[in-house]
Amino acid sequence: MNEKATYIVMLGPPGAGKGTQAKVLAEKLGLVHVSSGDLFRENLSNETELGKLAASYMNKGELVPDDVTIAMVKDRLSRPDCALGAVLDGFPRTPAQAQALNGILAEMNGRVDLVPFISVPNEVLVERLGGRWMSHSGRVYHAINNPPKVKWFDDIDGTPLYQREDDKPETVLHRINVYYEQTSPLIEYYRAAGSLVEIDGTRPIELVTDEIMKVVK
Ligand code: AP5
């Protein structure tokens, strides 16, 4: 129970820059970055049952079922390091998840305080995801826009970078369609709740961060 906890939900299509911005925001605000995609990928690399189940959806670009996703995020938000709040990235992604999040936060005396909706056109999304490289600890690079200092090695721990299985062109297009069908209704949901702020995600990473930080302040 914490009256001062702050919860920010990053909303936007795949490749909009939710993860990139969520990491910076969490650091600047002293909050925890909670990424449902990263939690699934952690489970996958630890070969848990949840990881195996999630991979069967993720590799096809489909959403993992609501019940397991909600339970996983609820567990993460209830840990002590989230006492001051969190920047949520990739969750909620369906109206059922958004309602579940309200319930989870209400139990902790919190609510969704702000929803930066990062808007980027489809052709840019495809280009960003095609050029994305990831570190095993979750840092995100781009071959052109945000390259590592040494080609395909992480700047911080020097381990090799990898490309995500679901960043293949055909899967990317499907993920974008799934976003429009299942996640985009949340734009109106959070607009109606008064928490949505539209952010132009086409500008350079630092300028997008500045725009979000202005709103946060
Ligand atoms: P998840 O990992 O959440 O993927 P996603 O939402 O598809 O988002 P991405 O990580 O692809 O993109 P992003 O917006 O974070 O962009 P990023 O910052 O990396 O989910 C993966 C899968 O897990 C789902 O398909 C689903 O199967 C499952 N899943 C996860 N959550 C779920 C849920 N709640 N319910 C059900 N299933 C769920 O940036 C992309 C690239 O662009 C990077 O290379 C970056 O360097 C570059 N970039 C970023 N910003 C800029 C900028 N301003 N200018 C230039 N380049 C930029």
Short mmCIF file of C-alpha atoms and ligand atoms in Angstrom, two decimals:
data_model
loop_
_atom_site.label_atom_id
_atom_site.label_comp_id
_atom_site.label_asym_id
_atom_site.label_seq_id
_atom_site.Cartn_x
_atom_site.Cartn_y
_atom_site.Cartn_z
CA MET A 1 0.00 0.00 0.00
CA ASN A 2 1.59 3.28 -1.04
CA GLU A 3 -0.23 6.57 -1.58
CA LYS A 4 2.55 8.12 -3.62
CA ALA A 5 3.00 5.36 -6.17
CA THR A 6 2.92 6.50 -9.80
CA TYR A 7 1.86 4.28 -12.69
CA ILE A 8 2.55 5.23 -16.29
CA VAL A 9 1.28 3.08 -19.19
CA MET A 10 3.20 3.33 -22.47
CA LEU A 11 0.79 2.79 -25.34
CA GLY A 12 1.58 2.44 -29.03
CA PRO A 13 2.09 -0.02 -31.85
CA PRO A 14 4.98 -2.51 -32.04
CA GLY A 15 8.18 -0.59 -32.75
CA ALA A 16 6.80 2.81 -31.68
CA GLY A 17 9.54 3.10 -29.05
CA LYS A 18 7.62 2.08 -25.91
CA GLY A 19 10.48 0.03 -24.52
CA THR A 20 13.14 2.60 -25.42
CA GLN A 21 11.20 5.41 -23.71
CA ALA A 22 9.98 3.32 -20.78
CA LYS A 23 13.56 2.51 -19.75
CA VAL A 24 14.62 6.18 -19.78
CA LEU A 25 11.47 7.35 -18.00
CA ALA A 26 11.76 4.70 -15.29
CA GLU A 27 15.36 5.75 -14.66
CA LYS A 28 14.57 9.48 -14.61
CA LEU A 29 11.56 9.04 -12.32
CA GLY A 30 12.97 6.35 -10.03
CA LEU A 31 10.28 3.87 -11.05
CA VAL A 32 10.52 0.26 -12.20
CA HIS A 33 10.23 -0.61 -15.89
CA VAL A 34 7.73 -3.45 -16.19
CA SER A 35 7.65 -4.89 -19.71
CA SER A 36 5.30 -7.81 -20.31
CA GLY A 37 7.31 -8.78 -23.41
CA ASP A 38 10.56 -8.84 -21.39
CA LEU A 39 8.88 -10.90 -18.65
CA PHE A 40 7.77 -13.46 -21.25
CA ARG A 41 11.25 -13.51 -22.81
CA GLU A 42 12.83 -14.04 -19.37
CA ASN A 43 10.51 -16.99 -18.82
CA LEU A 44 11.44 -18.29 -22.24
CA SER A 45 15.18 -18.15 -21.59
CA ASN A 46 14.63 -19.83 -18.19
CA GLU A 47 12.60 -22.51 -20.02
CA THR A 48 9.61 -22.21 -17.67
CA GLU A 49 6.18 -23.59 -18.60
CA LEU A 50 4.93 -20.01 -18.92
CA GLY A 51 7.82 -19.23 -21.27
CA LYS A 52 7.02 -22.21 -23.50
CA LEU A 53 3.34 -21.29 -23.60
CA ALA A 54 4.11 -17.62 -24.37
CA ALA A 55 6.58 -18.51 -27.15
CA SER A 56 3.88 -20.44 -29.00
CA TYR A 57 1.93 -17.16 -29.33
CA MET A 58 4.81 -14.67 -29.56
CA ASN A 59 6.57 -16.36 -32.46
CA LYS A 60 3.38 -16.08 -34.50
CA GLY A 61 2.84 -12.46 -33.49
CA GLU A 62 -0.33 -13.33 -31.54
CA LEU A 63 -1.21 -12.07 -28.07
CA VAL A 64 -0.65 -14.41 -25.12
CA PRO A 65 -4.02 -15.15 -23.43
CA ASP A 66 -5.25 -12.51 -20.99
CA ASP A 67 -5.44 -14.73 -17.90
CA VAL A 68 -1.77 -15.76 -17.86
CA THR A 69 -0.59 -12.28 -18.87
CA ILE A 70 -2.62 -10.56 -16.16
CA ALA A 71 -1.41 -13.01 -13.48
CA MET A 72 2.22 -12.49 -14.52
CA VAL A 73 2.02 -8.68 -14.43
CA LYS A 74 0.07 -8.69 -11.16
CA ASP A 75 2.80 -10.76 -9.56
CA ARG A 76 5.49 -8.38 -10.86
CA LEU A 77 3.70 -5.23 -9.64
CA SER A 78 3.21 -6.72 -6.18
CA ARG A 79 6.96 -7.03 -5.58
CA PRO A 80 8.57 -4.57 -3.13
CA ASP A 81 10.68 -2.80 -5.77
CA CYS A 82 7.44 -1.50 -7.36
CA ALA A 83 6.35 0.25 -4.13
CA LEU A 84 6.89 3.70 -5.70
CA GLY A 85 5.20 2.69 -8.94
CA ALA A 86 6.10 1.51 -12.42
CA VAL A 87 6.33 2.38 -16.07
CA LEU A 88 4.30 -0.31 -17.82
CA ASP A 89 5.38 -1.24 -21.33
CA GLY A 90 3.31 -3.64 -23.46
CA PHE A 91 0.59 -4.02 -20.82
CA PRO A 92 -2.35 -3.56 -20.95
CA ARG A 93 -2.95 -4.64 -24.53
CA THR A 94 -6.64 -5.54 -24.50
CA PRO A 95 -9.69 -3.94 -22.85
CA ALA A 96 -9.84 -6.93 -20.43
CA GLN A 97 -6.23 -6.30 -19.41
CA ALA A 98 -6.95 -2.57 -18.92
CA GLN A 99 -9.84 -3.37 -16.59
CA ALA A 100 -7.75 -5.94 -14.72
CA LEU A 101 -4.99 -3.34 -14.29
CA ASN A 102 -7.46 -0.90 -12.72
CA GLY A 103 -8.40 -3.59 -10.21
CA ILE A 104 -4.77 -4.52 -9.46
CA LEU A 105 -3.80 -0.88 -8.91
CA ALA A 106 -6.92 -0.13 -6.85
CA GLU A 107 -5.88 -2.92 -4.45
CA MET A 108 -2.56 -1.07 -4.05
CA ASN A 109 -4.31 2.27 -3.63
CA GLY A 110 -3.07 3.39 -7.04
CA ARG A 111 -4.38 4.14 -10.50
CA VAL A 112 -3.14 4.73 -14.04
CA ASP A 113 -1.79 8.28 -13.79
CA LEU A 114 -0.62 8.90 -17.33
CA VAL A 115 -0.75 7.16 -20.72
CA PRO A 116 1.75 8.47 -23.26
CA PHE A 117 0.46 7.17 -26.60
CA ILE A 118 3.43 7.08 -28.98
CA SER A 119 2.16 7.47 -32.49
CA VAL A 120 4.27 6.33 -35.48
CA PRO A 121 3.16 5.44 -39.05
CA ASN A 122 3.27 1.80 -40.15
CA GLU A 123 6.12 2.12 -42.65
CA VAL A 124 8.40 3.54 -39.94
CA LEU A 125 7.42 0.70 -37.57
CA VAL A 126 8.46 -1.90 -40.13
CA GLU A 127 11.81 -0.18 -40.69
CA ARG A 128 12.48 0.14 -36.95
CA LEU A 129 11.69 -3.47 -36.11
CA GLY A 130 13.68 -4.78 -39.07
CA GLY A 131 16.77 -2.93 -37.78
CA ARG A 132 16.35 -3.67 -34.08
CA TRP A 133 19.03 -5.48 -32.10
CA MET A 134 18.54 -6.52 -28.47
CA SER A 135 20.88 -7.33 -25.59
CA HIS A 136 20.09 -10.29 -23.36
CA SER A 137 19.56 -7.87 -20.48
CA GLY A 138 16.86 -6.04 -22.47
CA ARG A 139 18.73 -3.03 -23.86
CA VAL A 140 17.46 -2.02 -27.30
CA TYR A 141 19.54 -0.82 -30.25
CA HIS A 142 18.86 0.01 -33.88
CA ALA A 143 21.30 -0.63 -36.74
CA ILE A 144 20.99 2.97 -37.97
CA ASN A 145 19.10 5.10 -35.42
CA ASN A 146 20.72 3.84 -32.23
CA PRO A 147 23.72 1.63 -33.03
CA PRO A 148 25.91 -0.02 -30.37
CA LYS A 149 29.46 1.36 -30.02
CA VAL A 150 30.88 -1.97 -31.22
CA LYS A 151 28.85 -3.69 -33.94
CA TRP A 152 26.42 -6.25 -32.46
CA PHE A 153 27.80 -6.20 -28.91
CA ASP A 154 26.12 -4.62 -25.89
CA ASP A 155 27.62 -1.26 -24.80
CA ILE A 156 27.33 -2.08 -21.11
CA ASP A 157 28.28 -5.73 -20.63
CA GLY A 158 29.85 -6.54 -24.02
CA THR A 159 27.66 -9.63 -24.63
CA PRO A 160 26.50 -10.39 -28.21
CA LEU A 161 23.28 -8.76 -29.41
CA TYR A 162 20.49 -10.73 -31.09
CA GLN A 163 17.46 -10.08 -33.32
CA ARG A 164 14.04 -11.10 -32.02
CA GLU A 165 12.31 -14.07 -33.63
CA ASP A 166 9.11 -12.00 -33.96
CA ASP A 167 10.91 -9.18 -35.83
CA LYS A 168 10.85 -11.15 -39.09
CA PRO A 169 9.02 -9.06 -41.74
CA GLU A 170 5.93 -11.32 -42.05
CA THR A 171 5.49 -11.53 -38.26
CA VAL A 172 5.95 -7.77 -37.88
CA LEU A 173 3.07 -7.10 -40.28
CA HIS A 174 0.85 -9.50 -38.35
CA ARG A 175 1.79 -7.89 -35.01
CA ILE A 176 0.82 -4.49 -36.41
CA ASN A 177 -2.58 -5.89 -37.50
CA VAL A 178 -3.09 -7.49 -34.08
CA TYR A 179 -2.31 -4.12 -32.50
CA TYR A 180 -5.00 -2.35 -34.58
CA GLU A 181 -7.57 -5.06 -33.88
CA GLN A 182 -7.00 -5.74 -30.19
CA THR A 183 -4.99 -2.92 -28.61
CA SER A 184 -5.96 0.29 -30.42
CA PRO A 185 -9.39 0.45 -28.65
CA LEU A 186 -7.37 1.39 -25.55
CA ILE A 187 -6.60 4.77 -27.12
CA GLU A 188 -10.24 5.85 -26.74
CA TYR A 189 -10.52 4.05 -23.39
CA TYR A 190 -7.70 6.09 -21.85
CA ARG A 191 -8.71 9.27 -23.68
CA ALA A 192 -12.13 8.99 -22.07
CA ALA A 193 -10.47 8.42 -18.70
CA GLY A 194 -8.53 11.68 -19.19
CA SER A 195 -5.07 10.08 -18.91
CA LEU A 196 -4.02 9.86 -22.57
CA VAL A 197 -1.41 12.19 -24.05
CA GLU A 198 -0.49 11.80 -27.71
CA ILE A 199 3.25 11.88 -28.43
CA ASP A 200 4.81 12.23 -31.89
CA GLY A 201 7.09 9.18 -31.97
CA THR A 202 8.67 9.95 -35.33
CA ARG A 203 11.23 12.35 -33.91
CA PRO A 204 14.67 11.37 -32.56
CA ILE A 205 14.70 9.34 -29.33
CA GLU A 206 15.90 12.21 -27.09
CA LEU A 207 13.22 14.60 -28.40
CA VAL A 208 10.50 12.03 -27.78
CA THR A 209 11.80 11.65 -24.21
CA ASP A 210 11.74 15.44 -23.75
CA GLU A 211 8.13 15.60 -24.93
CA ILE A 212 7.05 12.86 -22.53
CA MET A 213 8.99 14.42 -19.63
CA LYS A 214 7.23 17.77 -20.20
CA VAL A 215 3.91 16.02 -19.75
CA VAL A 216 5.08 14.07 -16.74
CA LYS A 217 6.15 17.28 -15.00
P1 AP5 B 1 6.59 -6.73 -26.75
O1 AP5 B 1 7.94 -7.15 -26.40
O2 AP5 B 1 5.81 -5.87 -25.83
O3 AP5 B 1 6.64 -6.11 -28.21
P2 AP5 B 1 5.80 -4.92 -28.89
O4 AP5 B 1 4.73 -4.26 -28.17
O5 AP5 B 1 5.42 -5.53 -30.19
O6 AP5 B 1 6.74 -3.78 -28.90
P3 AP5 B 1 8.16 -3.80 -29.33
O7 AP5 B 1 9.06 -4.26 -28.22
O8 AP5 B 1 8.30 -4.55 -30.63
O9 AP5 B 1 8.39 -2.27 -29.70
P4 AP5 B 1 8.58 -0.98 -28.79
O10 AP5 B 1 7.42 -0.07 -28.98
O11 AP5 B 1 8.95 -1.33 -27.39
O12 AP5 B 1 9.80 -0.34 -29.57
P5 AP5 B 1 11.34 -0.27 -29.16
O13 AP5 B 1 11.54 0.73 -28.07
O14 AP5 B 1 11.92 -1.61 -28.98
O15 AP5 B 1 5.68 -8.01 -27.03
C1 AP5 B 1 6.15 -9.10 -27.79
C2 AP5 B 1 5.10 -10.20 -27.79
O16 AP5 B 1 4.87 -10.65 -26.44
C3 AP5 B 1 3.71 -9.79 -28.30
O17 AP5 B 1 3.63 -9.86 -29.72
C4 AP5 B 1 2.83 -10.83 -27.60
O18 AP5 B 1 2.93 -12.10 -28.23
C5 AP5 B 1 3.50 -10.96 -26.23
N1 AP5 B 1 2.94 -9.98 -25.27
C6 AP5 B 1 3.60 -8.96 -24.66
N2 AP5 B 1 2.78 -8.28 -23.86
C7 AP5 B 1 1.56 -8.87 -23.98
C8 AP5 B 1 0.30 -8.58 -23.41
N3 AP5 B 1 0.12 -7.54 -22.57
N4 AP5 B 1 -0.75 -9.38 -23.75
C9 AP5 B 1 -0.58 -10.43 -24.58
N5 AP5 B 1 0.59 -10.74 -25.16
C10 AP5 B 1 1.65 -9.96 -24.87
O19 AP5 B 1 11.93 0.41 -30.51
C11 AP5 B 1 11.93 -0.31 -31.73
C12 AP5 B 1 13.20 0.04 -32.53
O20 AP5 B 1 13.13 1.41 -32.95
C13 AP5 B 1 14.50 -0.11 -31.73
O21 AP5 B 1 15.50 -0.59 -32.57
C14 AP5 B 1 14.81 1.33 -31.27
O22 AP5 B 1 16.20 1.54 -31.09
C15 AP5 B 1 14.23 2.16 -32.41
N6 AP5 B 1 13.66 3.43 -31.97
C16 AP5 B 1 12.89 3.64 -30.87
N7 AP5 B 1 12.51 4.93 -30.81
C17 AP5 B 1 13.02 5.54 -31.92
C18 AP5 B 1 12.97 6.89 -32.41
N8 AP5 B 1 12.29 7.86 -31.77
N9 AP5 B 1 13.60 7.15 -33.56
C19 AP5 B 1 14.30 6.20 -34.22
N10 AP5 B 1 14.39 4.90 -33.80
C20 AP5 B 1 13.76 4.59 -32.65
#
